[in-house]
CSV table of C-alpha atoms in Angstrom, one decimal:
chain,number,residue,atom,x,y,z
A,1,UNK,CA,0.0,0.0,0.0
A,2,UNK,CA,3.1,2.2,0.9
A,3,UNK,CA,4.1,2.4,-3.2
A,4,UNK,CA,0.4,2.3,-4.2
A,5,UNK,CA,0.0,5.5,-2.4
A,6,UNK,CA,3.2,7.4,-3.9
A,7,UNK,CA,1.7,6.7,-7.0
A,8,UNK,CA,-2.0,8.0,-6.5
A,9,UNK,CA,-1.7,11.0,-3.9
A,10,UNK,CA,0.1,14.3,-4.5
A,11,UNK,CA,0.9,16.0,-1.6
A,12,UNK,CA,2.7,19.3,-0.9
A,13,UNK,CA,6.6,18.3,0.4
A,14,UNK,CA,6.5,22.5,1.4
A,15,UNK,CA,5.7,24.0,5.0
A,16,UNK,CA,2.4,25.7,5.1
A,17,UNK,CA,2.4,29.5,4.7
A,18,UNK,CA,4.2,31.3,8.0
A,19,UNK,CA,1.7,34.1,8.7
A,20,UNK,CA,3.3,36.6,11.6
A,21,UNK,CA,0.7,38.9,13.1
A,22,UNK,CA,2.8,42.6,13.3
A,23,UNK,CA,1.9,45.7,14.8
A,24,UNK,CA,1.1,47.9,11.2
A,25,UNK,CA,3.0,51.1,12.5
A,26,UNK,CA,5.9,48.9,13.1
A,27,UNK,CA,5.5,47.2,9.4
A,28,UNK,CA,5.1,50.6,7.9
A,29,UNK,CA,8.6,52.3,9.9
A,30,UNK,CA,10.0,49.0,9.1
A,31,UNK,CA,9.3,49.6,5.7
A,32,UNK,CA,9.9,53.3,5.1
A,33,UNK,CA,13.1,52.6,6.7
A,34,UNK,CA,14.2,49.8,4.3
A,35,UNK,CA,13.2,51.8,1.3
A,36,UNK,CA,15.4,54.7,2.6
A,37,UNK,CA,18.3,52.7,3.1
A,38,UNK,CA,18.1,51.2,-0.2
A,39,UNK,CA,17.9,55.0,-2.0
A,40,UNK,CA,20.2,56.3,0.0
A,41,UNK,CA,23.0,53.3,-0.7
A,42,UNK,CA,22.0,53.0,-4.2
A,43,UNK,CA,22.2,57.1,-5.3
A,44,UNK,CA,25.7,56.7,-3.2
A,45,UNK,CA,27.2,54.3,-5.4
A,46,UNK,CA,25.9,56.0,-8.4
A,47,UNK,CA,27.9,59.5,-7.4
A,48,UNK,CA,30.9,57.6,-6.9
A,49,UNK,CA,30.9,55.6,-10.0
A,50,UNK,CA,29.8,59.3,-11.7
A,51,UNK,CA,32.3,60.9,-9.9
A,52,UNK,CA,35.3,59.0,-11.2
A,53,UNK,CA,34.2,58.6,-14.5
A,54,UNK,CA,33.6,62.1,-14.7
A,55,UNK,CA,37.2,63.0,-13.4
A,56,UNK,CA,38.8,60.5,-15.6
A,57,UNK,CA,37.3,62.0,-18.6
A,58,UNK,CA,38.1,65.7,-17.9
A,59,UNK,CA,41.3,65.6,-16.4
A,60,UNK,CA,43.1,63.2,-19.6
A,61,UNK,CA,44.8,65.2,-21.9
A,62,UNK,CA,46.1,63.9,-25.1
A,63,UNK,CA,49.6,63.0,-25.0
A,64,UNK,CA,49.5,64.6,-28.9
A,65,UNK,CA,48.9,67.9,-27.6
A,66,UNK,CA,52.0,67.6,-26.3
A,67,UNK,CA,53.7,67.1,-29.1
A,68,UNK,CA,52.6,70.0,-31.0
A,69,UNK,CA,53.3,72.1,-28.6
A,70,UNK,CA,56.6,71.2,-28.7
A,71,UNK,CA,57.2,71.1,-32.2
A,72,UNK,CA,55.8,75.0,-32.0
A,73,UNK,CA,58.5,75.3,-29.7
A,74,UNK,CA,61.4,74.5,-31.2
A,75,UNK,CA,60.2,76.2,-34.6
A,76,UNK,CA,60.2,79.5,-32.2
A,77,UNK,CA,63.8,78.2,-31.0
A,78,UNK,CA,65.1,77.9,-35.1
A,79,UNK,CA,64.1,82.0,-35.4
A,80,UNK,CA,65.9,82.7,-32.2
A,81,UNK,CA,69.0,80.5,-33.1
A,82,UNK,CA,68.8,82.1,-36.7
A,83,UNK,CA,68.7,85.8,-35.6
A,84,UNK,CA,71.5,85.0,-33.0
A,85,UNK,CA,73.5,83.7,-35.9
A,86,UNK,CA,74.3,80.5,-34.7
A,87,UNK,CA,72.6,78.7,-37.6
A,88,UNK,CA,73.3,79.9,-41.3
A,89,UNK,CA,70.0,80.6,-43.1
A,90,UNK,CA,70.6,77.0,-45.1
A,91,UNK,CA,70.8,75.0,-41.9
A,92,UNK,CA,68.0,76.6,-40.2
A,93,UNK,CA,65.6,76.5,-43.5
A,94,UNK,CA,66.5,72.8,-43.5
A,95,UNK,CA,65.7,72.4,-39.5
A,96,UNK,CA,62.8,74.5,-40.1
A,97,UNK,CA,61.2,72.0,-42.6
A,98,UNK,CA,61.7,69.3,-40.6
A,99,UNK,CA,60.3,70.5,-37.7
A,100,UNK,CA,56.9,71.7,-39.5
A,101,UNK,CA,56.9,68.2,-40.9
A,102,UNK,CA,56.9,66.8,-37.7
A,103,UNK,CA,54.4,69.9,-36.0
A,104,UNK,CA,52.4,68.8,-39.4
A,105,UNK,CA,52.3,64.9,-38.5
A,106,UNK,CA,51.2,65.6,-34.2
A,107,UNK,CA,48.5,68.1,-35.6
A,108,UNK,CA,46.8,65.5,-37.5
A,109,UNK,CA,47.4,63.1,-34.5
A,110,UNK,CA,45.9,65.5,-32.5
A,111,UNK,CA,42.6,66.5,-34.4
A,112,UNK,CA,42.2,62.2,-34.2
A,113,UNK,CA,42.5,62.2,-30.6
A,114,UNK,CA,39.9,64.8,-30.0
A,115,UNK,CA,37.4,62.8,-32.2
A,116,UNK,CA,38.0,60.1,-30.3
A,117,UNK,CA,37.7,62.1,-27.2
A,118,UNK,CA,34.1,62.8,-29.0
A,119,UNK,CA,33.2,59.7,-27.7
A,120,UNK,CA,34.0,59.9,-24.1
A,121,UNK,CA,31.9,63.1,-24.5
A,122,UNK,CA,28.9,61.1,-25.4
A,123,UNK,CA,29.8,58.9,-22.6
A,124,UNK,CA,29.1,61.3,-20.3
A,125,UNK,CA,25.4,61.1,-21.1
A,126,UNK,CA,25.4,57.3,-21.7
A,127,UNK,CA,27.4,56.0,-18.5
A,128,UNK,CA,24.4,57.7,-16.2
A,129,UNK,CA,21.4,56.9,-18.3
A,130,UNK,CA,22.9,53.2,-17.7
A,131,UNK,CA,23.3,53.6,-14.4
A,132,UNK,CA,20.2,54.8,-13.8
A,133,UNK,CA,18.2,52.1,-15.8
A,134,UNK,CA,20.5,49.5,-14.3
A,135,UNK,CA,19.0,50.8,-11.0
A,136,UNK,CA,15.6,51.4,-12.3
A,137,UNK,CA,15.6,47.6,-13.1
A,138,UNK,CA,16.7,45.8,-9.5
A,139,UNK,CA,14.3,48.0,-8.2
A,140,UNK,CA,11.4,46.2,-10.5
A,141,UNK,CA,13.1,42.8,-10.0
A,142,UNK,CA,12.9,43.4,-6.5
A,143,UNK,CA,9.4,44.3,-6.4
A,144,UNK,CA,8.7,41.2,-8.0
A,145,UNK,CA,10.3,38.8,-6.0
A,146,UNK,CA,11.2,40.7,-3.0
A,147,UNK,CA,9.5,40.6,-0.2
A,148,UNK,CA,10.4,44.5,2.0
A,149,UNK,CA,8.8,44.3,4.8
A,150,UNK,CA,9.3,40.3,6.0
A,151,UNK,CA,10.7,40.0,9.1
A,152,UNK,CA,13.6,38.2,10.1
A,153,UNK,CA,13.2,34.4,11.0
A,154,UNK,CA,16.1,32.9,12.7
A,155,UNK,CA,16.1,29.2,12.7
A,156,UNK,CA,14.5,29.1,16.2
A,157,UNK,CA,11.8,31.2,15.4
A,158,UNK,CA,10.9,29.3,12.0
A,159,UNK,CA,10.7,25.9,13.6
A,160,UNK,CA,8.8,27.1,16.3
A,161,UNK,CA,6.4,29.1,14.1
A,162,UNK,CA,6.3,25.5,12.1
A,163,UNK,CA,5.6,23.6,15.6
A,164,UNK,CA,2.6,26.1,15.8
A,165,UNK,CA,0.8,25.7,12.6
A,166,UNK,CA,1.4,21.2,12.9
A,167,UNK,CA,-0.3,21.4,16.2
A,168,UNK,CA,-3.3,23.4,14.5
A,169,UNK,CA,-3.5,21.6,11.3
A,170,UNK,CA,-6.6,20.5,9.7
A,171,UNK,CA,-7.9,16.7,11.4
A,172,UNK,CA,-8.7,13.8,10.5
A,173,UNK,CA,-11.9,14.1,10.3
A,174,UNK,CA,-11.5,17.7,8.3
A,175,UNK,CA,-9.2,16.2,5.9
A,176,UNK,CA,-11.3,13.1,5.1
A,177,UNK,CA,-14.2,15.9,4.3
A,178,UNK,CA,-12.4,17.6,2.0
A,179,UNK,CA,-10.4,14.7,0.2
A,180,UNK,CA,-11.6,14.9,-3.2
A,181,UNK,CA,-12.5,12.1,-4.8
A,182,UNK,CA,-9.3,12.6,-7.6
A,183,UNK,CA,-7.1,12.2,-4.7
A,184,UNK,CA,-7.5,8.7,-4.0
A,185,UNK,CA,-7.1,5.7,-6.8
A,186,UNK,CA,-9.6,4.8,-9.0
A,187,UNK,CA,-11.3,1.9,-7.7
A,188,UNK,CA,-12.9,-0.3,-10.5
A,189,UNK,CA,-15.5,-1.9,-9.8
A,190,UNK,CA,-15.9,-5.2,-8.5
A,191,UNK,CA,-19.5,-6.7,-7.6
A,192,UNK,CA,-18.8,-9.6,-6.4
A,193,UNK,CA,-16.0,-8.5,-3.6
A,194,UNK,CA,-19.3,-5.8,-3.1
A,195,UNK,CA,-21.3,-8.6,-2.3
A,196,UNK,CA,-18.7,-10.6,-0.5
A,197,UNK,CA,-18.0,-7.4,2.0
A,198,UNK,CA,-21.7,-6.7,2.2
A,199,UNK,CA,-21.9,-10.4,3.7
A,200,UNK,CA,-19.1,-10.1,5.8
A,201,UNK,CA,-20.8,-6.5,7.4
A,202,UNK,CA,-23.5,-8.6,8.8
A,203,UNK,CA,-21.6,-10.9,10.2
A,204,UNK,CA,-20.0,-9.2,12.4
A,205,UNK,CA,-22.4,-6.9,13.3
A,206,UNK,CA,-23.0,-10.3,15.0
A,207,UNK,CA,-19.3,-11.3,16.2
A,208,UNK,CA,-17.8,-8.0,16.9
A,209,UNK,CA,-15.4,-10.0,19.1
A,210,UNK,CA,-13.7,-11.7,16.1
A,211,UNK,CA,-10.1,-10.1,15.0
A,212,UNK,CA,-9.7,-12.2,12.3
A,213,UNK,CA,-13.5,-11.4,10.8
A,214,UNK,CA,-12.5,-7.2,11.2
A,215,UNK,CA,-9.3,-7.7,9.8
A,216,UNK,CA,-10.5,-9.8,6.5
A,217,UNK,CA,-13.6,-6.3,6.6
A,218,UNK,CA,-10.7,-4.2,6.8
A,219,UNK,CA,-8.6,-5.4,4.2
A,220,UNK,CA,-12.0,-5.8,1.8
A,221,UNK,CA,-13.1,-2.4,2.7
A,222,UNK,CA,-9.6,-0.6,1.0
A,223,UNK,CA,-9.9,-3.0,-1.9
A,224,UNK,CA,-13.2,-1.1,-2.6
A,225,UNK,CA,-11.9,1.8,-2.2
A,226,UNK,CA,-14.5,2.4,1.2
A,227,UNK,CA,-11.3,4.1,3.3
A,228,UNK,CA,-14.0,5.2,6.1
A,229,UNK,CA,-15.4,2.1,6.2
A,230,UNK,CA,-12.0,0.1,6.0
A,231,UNK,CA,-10.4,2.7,9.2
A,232,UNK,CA,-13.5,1.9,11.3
A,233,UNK,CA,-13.1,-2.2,10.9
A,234,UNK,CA,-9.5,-1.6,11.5
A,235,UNK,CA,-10.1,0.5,15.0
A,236,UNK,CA,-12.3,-2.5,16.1
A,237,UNK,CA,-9.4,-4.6,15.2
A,238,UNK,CA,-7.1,-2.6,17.0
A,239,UNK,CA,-9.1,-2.6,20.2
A,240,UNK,CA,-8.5,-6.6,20.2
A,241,UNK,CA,-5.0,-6.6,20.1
A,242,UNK,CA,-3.0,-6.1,22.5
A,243,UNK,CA,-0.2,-3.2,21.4
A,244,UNK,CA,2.6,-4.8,22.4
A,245,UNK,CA,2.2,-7.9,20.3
A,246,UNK,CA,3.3,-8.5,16.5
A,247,UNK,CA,0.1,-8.4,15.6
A,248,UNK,CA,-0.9,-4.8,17.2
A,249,UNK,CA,2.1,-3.6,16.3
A,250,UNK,CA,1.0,-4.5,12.4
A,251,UNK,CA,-2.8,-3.9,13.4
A,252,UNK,CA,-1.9,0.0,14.3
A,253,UNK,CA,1.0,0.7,11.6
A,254,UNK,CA,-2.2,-0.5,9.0
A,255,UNK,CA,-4.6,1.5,10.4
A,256,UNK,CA,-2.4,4.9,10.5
A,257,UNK,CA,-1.7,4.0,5.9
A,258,UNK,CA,-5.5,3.8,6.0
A,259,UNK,CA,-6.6,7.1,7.8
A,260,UNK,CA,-3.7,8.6,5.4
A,261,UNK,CA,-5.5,6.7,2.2
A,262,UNK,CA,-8.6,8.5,3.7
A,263,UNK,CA,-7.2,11.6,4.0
A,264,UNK,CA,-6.0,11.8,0.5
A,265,UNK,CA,-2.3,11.3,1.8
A,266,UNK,CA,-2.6,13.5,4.9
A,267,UNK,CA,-1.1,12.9,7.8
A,268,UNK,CA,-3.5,14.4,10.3
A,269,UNK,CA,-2.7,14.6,14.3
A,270,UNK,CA,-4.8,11.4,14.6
A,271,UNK,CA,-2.9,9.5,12.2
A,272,UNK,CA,0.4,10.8,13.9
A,273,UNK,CA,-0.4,9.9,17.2
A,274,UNK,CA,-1.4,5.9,15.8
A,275,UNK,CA,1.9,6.3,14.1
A,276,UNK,CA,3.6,7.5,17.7
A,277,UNK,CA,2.5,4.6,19.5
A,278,UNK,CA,2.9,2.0,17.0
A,279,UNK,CA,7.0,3.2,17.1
A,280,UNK,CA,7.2,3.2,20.3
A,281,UNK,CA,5.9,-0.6,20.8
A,282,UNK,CA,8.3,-1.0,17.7
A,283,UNK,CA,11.2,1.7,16.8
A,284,UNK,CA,12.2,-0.2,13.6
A,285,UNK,CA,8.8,-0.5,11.9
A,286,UNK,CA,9.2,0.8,8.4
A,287,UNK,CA,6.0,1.7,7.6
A,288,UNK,CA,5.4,3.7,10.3
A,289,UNK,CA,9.2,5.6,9.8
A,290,UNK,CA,7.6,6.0,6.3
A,291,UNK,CA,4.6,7.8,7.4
A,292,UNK,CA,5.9,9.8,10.0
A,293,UNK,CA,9.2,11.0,7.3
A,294,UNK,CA,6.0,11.8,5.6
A,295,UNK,CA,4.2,13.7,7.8
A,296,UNK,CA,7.1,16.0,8.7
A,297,UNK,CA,8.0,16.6,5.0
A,298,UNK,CA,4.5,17.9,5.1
A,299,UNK,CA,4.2,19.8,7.7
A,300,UNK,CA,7.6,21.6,7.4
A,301,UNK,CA,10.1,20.2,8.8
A,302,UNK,CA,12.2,18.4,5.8
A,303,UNK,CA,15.1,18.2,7.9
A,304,UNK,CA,13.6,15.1,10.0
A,305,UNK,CA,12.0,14.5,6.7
A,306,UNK,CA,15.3,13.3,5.2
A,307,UNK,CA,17.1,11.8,8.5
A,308,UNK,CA,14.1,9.6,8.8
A,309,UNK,CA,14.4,8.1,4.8
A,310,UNK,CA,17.8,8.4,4.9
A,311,UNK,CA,18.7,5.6,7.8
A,312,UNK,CA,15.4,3.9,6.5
A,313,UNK,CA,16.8,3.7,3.0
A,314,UNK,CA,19.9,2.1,4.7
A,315,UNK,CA,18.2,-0.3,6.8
A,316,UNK,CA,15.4,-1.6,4.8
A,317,UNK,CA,15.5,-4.4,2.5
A,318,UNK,CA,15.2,-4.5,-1.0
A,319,UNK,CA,11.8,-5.9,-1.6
A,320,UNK,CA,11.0,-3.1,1.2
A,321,UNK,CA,7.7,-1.5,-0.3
A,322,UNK,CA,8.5,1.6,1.1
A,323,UNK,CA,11.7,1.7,-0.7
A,324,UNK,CA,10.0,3.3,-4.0
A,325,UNK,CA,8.5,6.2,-2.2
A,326,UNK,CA,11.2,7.0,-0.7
A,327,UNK,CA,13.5,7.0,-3.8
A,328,UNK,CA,10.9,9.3,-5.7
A,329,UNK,CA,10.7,11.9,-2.7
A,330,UNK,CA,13.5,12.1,-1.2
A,331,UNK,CA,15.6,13.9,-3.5
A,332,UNK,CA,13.1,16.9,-3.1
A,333,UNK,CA,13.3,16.5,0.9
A,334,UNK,CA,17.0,16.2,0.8
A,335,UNK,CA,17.1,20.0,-1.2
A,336,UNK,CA,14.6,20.8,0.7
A,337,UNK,CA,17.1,20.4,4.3
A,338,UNK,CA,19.8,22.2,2.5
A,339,UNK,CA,21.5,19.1,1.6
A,340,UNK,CA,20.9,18.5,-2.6
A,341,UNK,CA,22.3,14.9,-3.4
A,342,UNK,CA,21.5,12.3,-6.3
A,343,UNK,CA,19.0,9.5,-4.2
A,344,UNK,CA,22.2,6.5,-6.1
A,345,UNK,CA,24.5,8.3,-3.6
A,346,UNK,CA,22.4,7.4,-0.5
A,347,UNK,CA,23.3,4.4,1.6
A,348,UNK,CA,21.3,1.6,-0.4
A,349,UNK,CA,20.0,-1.0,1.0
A,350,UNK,CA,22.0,-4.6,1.4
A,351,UNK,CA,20.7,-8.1,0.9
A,352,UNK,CA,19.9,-10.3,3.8
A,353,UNK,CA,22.1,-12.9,1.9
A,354,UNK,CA,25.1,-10.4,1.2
A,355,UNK,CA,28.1,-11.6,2.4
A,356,UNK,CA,29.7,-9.3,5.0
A,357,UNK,CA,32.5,-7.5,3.7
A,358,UNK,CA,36.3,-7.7,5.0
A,359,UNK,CA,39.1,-9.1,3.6
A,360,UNK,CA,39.3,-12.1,0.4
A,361,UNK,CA,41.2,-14.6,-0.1
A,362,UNK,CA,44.0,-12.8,-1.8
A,363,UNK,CA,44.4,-10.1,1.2
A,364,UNK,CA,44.0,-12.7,3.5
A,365,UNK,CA,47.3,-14.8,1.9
A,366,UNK,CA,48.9,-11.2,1.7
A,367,UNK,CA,48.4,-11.2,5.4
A,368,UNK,CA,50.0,-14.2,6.4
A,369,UNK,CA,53.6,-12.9,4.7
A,370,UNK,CA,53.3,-9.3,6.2
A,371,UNK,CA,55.5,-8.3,9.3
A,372,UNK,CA,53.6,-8.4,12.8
A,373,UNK,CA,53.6,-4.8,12.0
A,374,UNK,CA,52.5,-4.3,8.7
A,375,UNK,CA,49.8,-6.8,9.6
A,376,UNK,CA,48.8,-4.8,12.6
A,377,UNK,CA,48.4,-1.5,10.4
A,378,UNK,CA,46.7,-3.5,8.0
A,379,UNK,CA,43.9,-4.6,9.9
A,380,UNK,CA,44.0,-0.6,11.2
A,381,UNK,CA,43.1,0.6,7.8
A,382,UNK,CA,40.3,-2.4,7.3
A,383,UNK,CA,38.7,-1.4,11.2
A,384,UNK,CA,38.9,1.8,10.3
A,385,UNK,CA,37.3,1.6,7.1
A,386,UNK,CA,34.0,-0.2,8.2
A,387,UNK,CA,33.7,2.0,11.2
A,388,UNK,CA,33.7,5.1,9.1
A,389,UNK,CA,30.9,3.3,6.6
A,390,UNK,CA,29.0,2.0,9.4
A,391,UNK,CA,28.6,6.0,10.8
A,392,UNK,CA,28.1,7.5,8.0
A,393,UNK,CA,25.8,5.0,5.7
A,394,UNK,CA,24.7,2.4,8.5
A,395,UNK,CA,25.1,-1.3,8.7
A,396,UNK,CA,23.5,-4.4,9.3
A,397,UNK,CA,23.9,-5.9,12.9
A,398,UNK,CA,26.1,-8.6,12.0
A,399,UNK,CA,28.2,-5.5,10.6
A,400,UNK,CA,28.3,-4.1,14.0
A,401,UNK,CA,29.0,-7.2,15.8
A,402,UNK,CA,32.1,-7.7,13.4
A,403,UNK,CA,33.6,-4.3,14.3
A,404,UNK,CA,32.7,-5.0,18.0
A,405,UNK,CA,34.9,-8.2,18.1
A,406,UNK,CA,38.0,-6.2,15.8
A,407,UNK,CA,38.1,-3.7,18.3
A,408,UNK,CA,38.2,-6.4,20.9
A,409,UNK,CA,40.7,-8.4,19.6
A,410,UNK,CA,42.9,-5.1,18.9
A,411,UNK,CA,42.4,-4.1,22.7
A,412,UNK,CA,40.2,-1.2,22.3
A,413,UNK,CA,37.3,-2.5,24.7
A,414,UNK,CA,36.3,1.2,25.6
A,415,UNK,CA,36.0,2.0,22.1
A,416,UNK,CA,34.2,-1.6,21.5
A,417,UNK,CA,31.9,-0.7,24.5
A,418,UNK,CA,30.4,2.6,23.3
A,419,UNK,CA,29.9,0.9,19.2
A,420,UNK,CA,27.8,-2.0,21.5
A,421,UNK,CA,25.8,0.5,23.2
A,422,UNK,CA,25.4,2.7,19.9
A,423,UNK,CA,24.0,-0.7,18.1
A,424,UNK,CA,21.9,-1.6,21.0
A,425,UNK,CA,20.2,1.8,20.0
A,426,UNK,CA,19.8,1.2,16.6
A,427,UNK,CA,18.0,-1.8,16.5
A,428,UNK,CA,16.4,-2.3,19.9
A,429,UNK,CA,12.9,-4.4,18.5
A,430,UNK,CA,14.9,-5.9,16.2
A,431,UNK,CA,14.1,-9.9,16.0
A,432,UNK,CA,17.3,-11.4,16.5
A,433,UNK,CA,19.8,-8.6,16.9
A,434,UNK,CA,19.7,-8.7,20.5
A,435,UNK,CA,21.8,-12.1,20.6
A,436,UNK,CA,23.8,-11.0,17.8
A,437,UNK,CA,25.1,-8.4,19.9
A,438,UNK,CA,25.0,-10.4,22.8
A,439,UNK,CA,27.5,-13.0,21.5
A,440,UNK,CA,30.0,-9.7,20.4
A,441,UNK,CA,29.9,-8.5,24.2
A,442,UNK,CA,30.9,-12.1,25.3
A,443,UNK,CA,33.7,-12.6,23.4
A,444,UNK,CA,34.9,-9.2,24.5
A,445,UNK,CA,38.3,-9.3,26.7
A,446,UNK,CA,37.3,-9.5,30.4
């Protein structure tokens, strides 16, 4: 039912809307003030961009000017030499020419440096028109997609203001009101299971003490596509179980997926609080780490979202049908909590059959002709290899137990001890992991 759903039910992975009540003189300083700010920063920068553009262009001289007034100079210089006598009238008509050649060549140099100086003039016009615009425009941006007068939201405040609007979310009984019809799968029909559930109504009308009777009405009632009908068989089941059994355990992790098929793939507070005590009579059930990964994606809180899939993605097993679900959303979560990653670089989940991984045959022969301390490193690298996979992508409990005894063997009982007591943590409920861990601790060093 867990896949079933991800394909049939859209649901919004985004919090709700954060609405803060503010005092509206406040809003409107607040905002007058930002506004100011923003003018008074912006017309800043412009002046100062203006300002040494500006400079630049009045203050720059062409270096051609230069030349012709030098060239003047020195024709000034031939008269005065000439007068003086100290250049015949030959030498200084030939100096003379040369000079005006070269007075003749920086003039034209000159008149192109000025209409390229045209330019620059034009510039002056152009640079603050740009300016300007280029203003003009993050104001409109801004005004878009801006949003002035939102106030800030430390981390604290936004999770609390998140805590706020999950605790006054719509019911059950709410959401199963306004569940369109769209939003749950398209039932076909089926007259005679309709008959067969219409039987098996009557009878226990008559034998309302009968688990096994609710639980086939139950099971009947989603196949029709009757999700009311099918939560109300399964509450009657519930009430025969005891909750600490297999059996309630499964009873109330199948009656939470129902009231969320109801729903149209809400998790309302009624659903969470099934899904709340059906982990804490079982802290490894999947589907009910599904759902609740679920209902926090919904209502918020991605962050918990994603640490939920994540180790349940690494624990699971592959025929898991929650696995599918999970691979489709939590990609979106995982952006969502502010860490984007591809779901094929997750921990994956590892066959019951795998082998457990360590050294082969090769290593193992490599072994035998190493130094006792090249051995010792050795063994080192391979301990601290699986402990840095096992905290960082999970492990099996056989996994666990096999660094458990390493450590033992290499003397480190203190770090042994505190891997035990992490694993003990991690799959308390677990059928069979308690002796697996049991028979680590007792081949511990005394």
């Amino acid at each position: 039912m867990v896949a079933a759903l991800c394909h049939d039910y859209a649901f919004d992975l985004r919090a709700k809307g954060l609405h803060l009540s503010q005092d509206d003189i406040r809003g409107r300083i607040g905002l007058m003030v930002f506004w100011i700010a923003t003018a008074a920063i912006s017309v800043a920068a412009i002046l100062i961009l203006l300002r040494a553009f500006l400079r630049g262009v009045s203050a720059t001289t062409p270096t051609e000017a230069y030349d012709v007034q030098v060239y003047r100079d020195q024709l000034q210089e031939l008269e005065r030499d000439e007068a003086r006598g100290v250049l015949s009238p030959q030498d200084a008509e030939r100096a003379r020419a040369e000079v005006s050649r070269r007075l003749i060549e920086a003039d034209r140099a000159l008149q192109a440096a000025q209409e390229a100086g045209t330019g620059l003039a034009n510039g002056k016009v152009l640079i603050p028109v740009g300016l300007v615009a280029t203003l003009a425009l993050a104001v409109l941006v801004y005004a878009q997609l801006g949003v002035p007068n939102y106030p800030d939201m430390p981390i604290a405040t936004r999770i609390e203001r998140i805590e706020e609007n999950r605790a006054t979310r719509p019911s059950q009984a709410e959401a199963v009101a306004e569940a369109s019809v769209s939003a749950r799968p398209a039932i076909p029909e089926n007259p005679e299971l309709e008959a067969l559930v219409e039987r098996l109504r009557a009878i226990m009308a008559e034998r309302r003490d009968d688990p096994t009777g609710w639980r086939l009405l139950a099971e009947n009632e989603l196949r029709l596509g009757n999700f009311e009908a099918a939560v109300a068989a399964q509450e009657q089941l519930v009430g025969l179980l005891a909750p600490e059994t297999p059996e309630g355990v499964a009873a109330r992790a199948n009656l939470a997926e129902m009231m969320i098929l109801a729903a149209g793939g809400y998790v309302s507070p009624e659903a969470e609080a099934v899904l709340t005590d059906t982990i804490a009579q079982e802290p490894r059930n999947g589907t009910a780490r599904y759902y609740m990964g679920l209902m926090y994606a919904q209502g918020g809180r991605p962050d918990l979202a994603y640490t939920i899939w994540r180790t349940l993605l690494a624990e699971s097993t592959p025929d898991a049908p929650w696995l599918e679900p999970i691979r489709l959303q939590i990609e979106e979560v995982a952006f969502l909590a502010g860490d984007p990653i591809n779901v094929d670089d997750l921990p994956q989940p590892r066959r019951e059959d795998a082998p457990l991984r360590g050294p082969d045959a090769a290593q193992m022969e490599a072994a035998g002709q190493m130094s006792a301390e090249d051995r010792a490193a050795m063994i080192e690298g391979m301990i601290g290899n699986l402990s840095a996979r096992l905290a960082n992508e999970g492990g099996t409990v056989e996994e666990y137990a096999q660094l458990i005894t390493a450590l033992g063997v290499l003397g480190r009982l203190d770090e042994a001890r505190t891997i035990l007591a992490e694993a003990r943590a991690n799959f308390a409920g677990q059928d069979g992991a308690a002796a697996v861990l049991d028979n680590a601790e007792a081949g511990l060093p005394q």
